[in-house]
Amino acid sequence: MAISLRQIAACIGLPPAFSVLRDFYGFWEGVIPSVTGGSAPPLSVTQQCLLLKGPHIHLDIIHVGTIDADDDATIDAAVHVCRTVYATVGLGVGRARHFVISQADANGMDVIDSDTEKHNLLGAWSAPGNGIDIFMVRDISYGSVVGSAGYIPSQCGDTPASDEDGVIVDVNRANAAVARTFAHELGHFLGLSHTCGESSATPPCAAPCQTTNLMTQSGCASGSALQVTSSQGVTMRCHFMVQSGC
């Protein structure tokens, strides 16, 4: 049975009057984002509606501290790339809401300088509703970390034992790099492991570690490295935060 854009919008929690770009697609700046390297195709409302009729996730993007206009454009590009990549395995990215933690309220956590501070940020704030919290911070200054997931399920349907769940991404980089980290760390949250072993400092990059896969560590990745396999899609779709179809 046919379903209209307004019906889909209502299903994902949008008000009767909404902006297609800002609300339906979740682009903070209200324009179609430009992605360095052209790693995301043009928008298709028809495809988005079809994806939301199947399993999908919602995102709550939390801007931590001072995020400028360039960073806003980078975040929009990350949402666009993530939606495009996840669509290849039948997982839709639905509502993307935006929240802001002021510089004062961030209390220094706009720059994450330790694993402890990462968990402090994840535990201190959570957006209301059924979206996955993604914290966009100005910098992550410990080790070579550019993003991190606070909780990674070990099997289908697992739920976190604490409220320190969500994803943190360093926004202060080129938009293609931020987009890949955004989709990669969200992939961890949805249950995916690295494809080249778990050593981040000197990953074993020899074949068969799938260097073009989204879950390959950045030190082993070749090209845009945004591919997702069908078996990875199965894992992602059974996460407890995945919504049923509209």
Short mmCIF file of C-alpha atoms in Angstrom, two decimals:
data_model
loop_
_atom_site.label_atom_id
_atom_site.label_comp_id
_atom_site.label_asym_id
_atom_site.label_seq_id
_atom_site.Cartn_x
_atom_site.Cartn_y
_atom_site.Cartn_z
CA MET A 1 0.00 0.00 0.00
CA ALA A 2 1.28 3.46 -0.88
CA ILE A 3 2.29 5.71 1.98
CA SER A 4 2.74 9.47 1.76
CA LEU A 5 5.63 11.66 2.84
CA ARG A 6 3.40 13.21 5.53
CA GLN A 7 2.49 9.78 6.88
CA ILE A 8 6.16 8.81 7.07
CA ALA A 9 6.99 12.15 8.72
CA ALA A 10 4.29 11.61 11.34
CA CYS A 11 5.56 8.07 11.94
CA ILE A 12 9.06 9.31 12.79
CA GLY A 13 7.73 11.99 15.13
CA LEU A 14 7.71 15.14 13.00
CA PRO A 15 5.03 17.83 13.43
CA PRO A 16 2.40 18.42 10.71
CA ALA A 17 4.35 21.42 9.41
CA PHE A 18 7.95 20.46 8.73
CA SER A 19 10.92 21.29 6.55
CA VAL A 20 11.99 18.44 4.28
CA LEU A 21 15.69 19.33 4.54
CA ARG A 22 15.92 20.48 8.18
CA ASP A 23 13.41 18.11 9.76
CA PHE A 24 12.85 15.11 7.49
CA TYR A 25 16.53 14.76 6.55
CA GLY A 26 17.96 16.40 9.68
CA PHE A 27 20.26 18.89 7.93
CA TRP A 28 20.93 21.58 10.54
CA GLU A 29 21.71 24.25 7.91
CA GLY A 30 18.62 23.47 5.84
CA VAL A 31 20.52 22.83 2.61
CA ILE A 32 21.79 19.71 0.84
CA PRO A 33 25.32 19.23 2.21
CA SER A 34 28.41 19.11 0.04
CA VAL A 35 30.62 16.11 0.70
CA THR A 36 34.32 16.22 -0.13
CA GLY A 37 35.09 13.63 -2.79
CA GLY A 38 31.43 13.19 -3.73
CA SER A 39 30.90 10.15 -1.47
CA ALA A 40 27.14 10.68 -1.14
CA PRO A 41 24.63 10.74 -4.02
CA PRO A 42 21.79 13.25 -4.57
CA LEU A 43 18.80 12.98 -2.26
CA SER A 44 15.84 10.77 -3.12
CA VAL A 45 12.68 11.32 -1.09
CA THR A 46 11.22 8.14 -2.57
CA GLN A 47 14.19 6.04 -1.44
CA GLN A 48 14.13 7.61 2.02
CA CYS A 49 10.44 6.81 2.44
CA LEU A 50 11.04 3.21 1.34
CA LEU A 51 13.90 2.84 3.84
CA LEU A 52 11.74 4.17 6.67
CA LYS A 53 9.10 1.57 5.87
CA GLY A 54 11.73 -0.96 6.99
CA PRO A 55 14.14 -1.08 9.97
CA HIS A 56 15.68 2.30 10.77
CA ILE A 57 17.41 4.30 13.48
CA HIS A 58 16.95 7.85 14.74
CA LEU A 59 19.85 10.13 15.64
CA ASP A 60 20.12 12.77 18.36
CA ILE A 61 23.10 14.92 17.40
CA ILE A 62 24.43 16.89 20.36
CA HIS A 63 26.65 19.87 19.58
CA VAL A 64 29.02 20.27 22.52
CA GLY A 65 30.29 23.79 23.21
CA THR A 66 31.18 26.20 20.43
CA ILE A 67 30.37 24.68 17.04
CA ASP A 68 30.69 27.16 14.15
CA ALA A 69 28.99 27.27 10.73
CA ASP A 70 31.74 25.24 9.06
CA ASP A 71 31.30 22.54 11.70
CA ASP A 72 27.52 22.56 11.15
CA ALA A 73 28.09 21.89 7.43
CA THR A 74 30.51 19.09 8.32
CA ILE A 75 27.94 17.48 10.62
CA ASP A 76 25.26 17.67 7.91
CA ALA A 77 27.67 15.99 5.47
CA ALA A 78 28.28 13.23 8.03
CA VAL A 79 24.55 12.56 8.39
CA HIS A 80 24.20 12.43 4.59
CA VAL A 81 27.09 9.97 4.14
CA CYS A 82 25.94 7.78 7.04
CA ARG A 83 22.43 7.57 5.63
CA THR A 84 23.81 6.67 2.19
CA VAL A 85 26.15 3.96 3.52
CA TYR A 86 23.61 2.33 5.83
CA ALA A 87 21.02 2.26 3.05
CA THR A 88 23.20 -0.27 1.19
CA VAL A 89 22.36 -2.89 3.85
CA GLY A 90 18.70 -1.96 4.31
CA LEU A 91 19.03 0.14 7.44
CA GLY A 92 17.38 3.54 7.23
CA VAL A 93 18.51 6.66 9.06
CA GLY A 94 15.33 8.47 10.01
CA ARG A 95 14.86 11.50 12.22
CA ALA A 96 18.03 13.46 13.03
CA ARG A 97 17.38 15.99 15.78
CA HIS A 98 19.94 18.55 16.93
CA PHE A 99 20.67 19.69 20.48
CA VAL A 100 23.23 22.13 21.86
CA ILE A 101 25.20 21.97 25.12
CA SER A 102 26.46 25.51 25.75
CA GLN A 103 30.13 26.24 26.26
CA ALA A 104 29.44 26.97 29.93
CA ASP A 105 27.42 23.80 30.50
CA ALA A 106 30.00 21.70 28.65
CA ASN A 107 32.45 22.57 31.45
CA GLY A 108 35.50 21.77 29.33
CA MET A 109 34.10 18.60 27.79
CA ASP A 110 34.00 20.12 24.31
CA VAL A 111 37.61 18.86 24.27
CA ILE A 112 37.85 15.24 25.39
CA ASP A 113 41.31 14.58 26.83
CA SER A 114 40.90 11.13 28.40
CA ASP A 115 38.81 7.98 28.29
CA THR A 116 37.42 8.95 31.68
CA GLU A 117 36.20 12.29 30.34
CA LYS A 118 34.62 10.49 27.39
CA HIS A 119 32.53 8.38 29.78
CA ASN A 120 31.74 11.46 31.88
CA LEU A 121 30.28 13.18 28.82
CA LEU A 122 28.30 10.12 27.74
CA GLY A 123 26.90 9.71 31.25
CA ALA A 124 26.10 13.38 31.87
CA TRP A 125 23.69 14.05 28.99
CA SER A 126 21.15 12.15 26.97
CA ALA A 127 18.50 13.49 24.61
CA PRO A 128 14.90 12.47 25.34
CA GLY A 129 13.26 9.91 23.08
CA ASN A 130 14.40 6.96 21.02
CA GLY A 131 17.35 8.44 19.13
CA ILE A 132 21.01 7.40 19.44
CA ASP A 133 23.08 10.12 21.11
CA ILE A 134 25.97 11.34 18.96
CA PHE A 135 28.14 13.97 20.64
CA MET A 136 30.06 16.26 18.26
CA VAL A 137 33.02 17.72 20.14
CA ARG A 138 35.62 20.31 19.18
CA ASP A 139 38.57 17.97 19.73
CA ILE A 140 39.60 14.59 21.14
CA SER A 141 43.11 15.13 22.38
CA TYR A 142 44.24 11.80 23.82
CA GLY A 143 46.11 9.18 21.83
CA SER A 144 45.17 9.04 18.16
CA VAL A 145 41.45 8.88 18.91
CA VAL A 146 39.08 10.75 16.55
CA GLY A 147 35.86 9.08 17.68
CA SER A 148 34.58 6.51 20.15
CA ALA A 149 31.49 4.49 20.99
CA GLY A 150 30.58 4.22 24.65
CA TYR A 151 28.77 0.91 24.37
CA ILE A 152 29.22 -1.97 21.92
CA PRO A 153 26.78 -4.91 22.23
CA SER A 154 28.27 -8.38 22.16
CA GLN A 155 25.19 -10.05 20.70
CA CYS A 156 21.83 -9.25 19.15
CA GLY A 157 19.45 -7.43 21.46
CA ASP A 158 21.99 -6.60 24.20
CA THR A 159 21.27 -3.41 26.15
CA PRO A 160 23.78 -1.30 28.11
CA ALA A 161 24.10 -1.79 31.85
CA SER A 162 24.60 1.98 32.39
CA ASP A 163 23.62 5.26 30.76
CA GLU A 164 27.12 5.73 29.32
CA ASP A 165 25.99 4.81 25.85
CA GLY A 166 26.27 6.83 22.66
CA VAL A 167 28.97 8.00 20.28
CA ILE A 168 31.54 10.82 20.38
CA VAL A 169 33.07 12.29 17.21
CA ASP A 170 35.80 14.94 16.77
CA VAL A 171 34.32 17.48 14.33
CA ASN A 172 37.50 19.47 13.78
CA ARG A 173 38.68 17.66 10.61
CA ALA A 174 37.93 17.47 6.89
CA ASN A 175 34.28 16.64 6.31
CA ALA A 176 34.94 13.34 4.48
CA ALA A 177 37.06 12.15 7.44
CA VAL A 178 34.43 13.23 9.97
CA ALA A 179 31.71 11.52 7.92
CA ARG A 180 33.56 8.20 7.89
CA THR A 181 34.28 8.39 11.63
CA PHE A 182 30.62 9.24 12.30
CA ALA A 183 29.39 6.18 10.37
CA HIS A 184 32.23 3.98 11.71
CA GLU A 185 31.67 4.76 15.41
CA LEU A 186 27.91 4.46 15.00
CA GLY A 187 28.66 1.07 13.42
CA HIS A 188 30.48 0.06 16.63
CA PHE A 189 27.47 1.19 18.67
CA LEU A 190 25.30 -1.03 16.46
CA GLY A 191 27.49 -4.05 17.21
CA LEU A 192 30.21 -4.06 14.53
CA SER A 193 33.87 -4.84 15.26
CA HIS A 194 37.00 -3.74 13.43
CA THR A 195 37.84 -5.76 10.33
CA CYS A 196 41.61 -5.66 10.93
CA GLY A 197 41.85 -6.79 14.53
CA GLU A 198 41.52 -4.59 17.58
CA SER A 199 45.00 -3.04 17.87
CA SER A 200 44.54 0.66 17.09
CA ALA A 201 48.18 1.72 17.32
CA THR A 202 49.69 -0.76 14.84
CA PRO A 203 46.75 -2.62 13.29
CA PRO A 204 47.55 -5.81 11.35
CA CYS A 205 46.64 -4.54 7.90
CA ALA A 206 47.52 -7.62 5.87
CA ALA A 207 44.77 -9.32 3.87
CA PRO A 208 42.09 -10.52 4.41
CA CYS A 209 41.21 -7.54 6.62
CA GLN A 210 38.86 -5.79 4.14
CA THR A 211 40.64 -2.46 3.85
CA THR A 212 37.73 -0.90 1.94
CA ASN A 213 35.22 -1.77 4.67
CA LEU A 214 33.63 0.92 6.85
CA MET A 215 34.84 -0.86 9.99
CA THR A 216 38.49 -0.98 8.98
CA GLN A 217 40.63 1.14 11.29
CA SER A 218 41.72 4.41 9.68
CA GLY A 219 45.34 3.25 9.71
CA CYS A 220 44.44 0.33 7.43
CA ALA A 221 41.73 1.91 5.26
CA SER A 222 42.15 2.28 1.53
CA GLY A 223 40.13 4.72 -0.55
CA SER A 224 36.94 6.04 1.02
CA ALA A 225 36.48 2.73 2.94
CA LEU A 226 32.69 2.96 3.24
CA GLN A 227 31.62 -0.54 2.22
CA VAL A 228 29.35 -2.57 4.50
CA THR A 229 28.72 -6.30 4.03
CA SER A 230 25.35 -8.02 4.16
CA SER A 231 26.38 -9.91 7.32
CA GLN A 232 27.31 -6.63 8.99
CA GLY A 233 23.88 -5.33 8.01
CA VAL A 234 22.23 -8.26 9.79
CA THR A 235 24.13 -7.38 12.97
CA MET A 236 23.23 -3.70 12.75
CA ARG A 237 19.54 -4.33 12.15
CA CYS A 238 19.10 -6.45 15.29
CA HIS A 239 20.27 -3.68 17.66
CA PHE A 240 17.80 -2.74 20.39
CA MET A 241 17.70 0.90 19.17
CA VAL A 242 16.53 -0.07 15.68
CA GLN A 243 12.93 0.94 15.03
CA SER A 244 10.43 -1.17 13.12
CA GLY A 245 9.14 0.07 9.79
CA CYS A 246 6.52 2.79 9.38
#
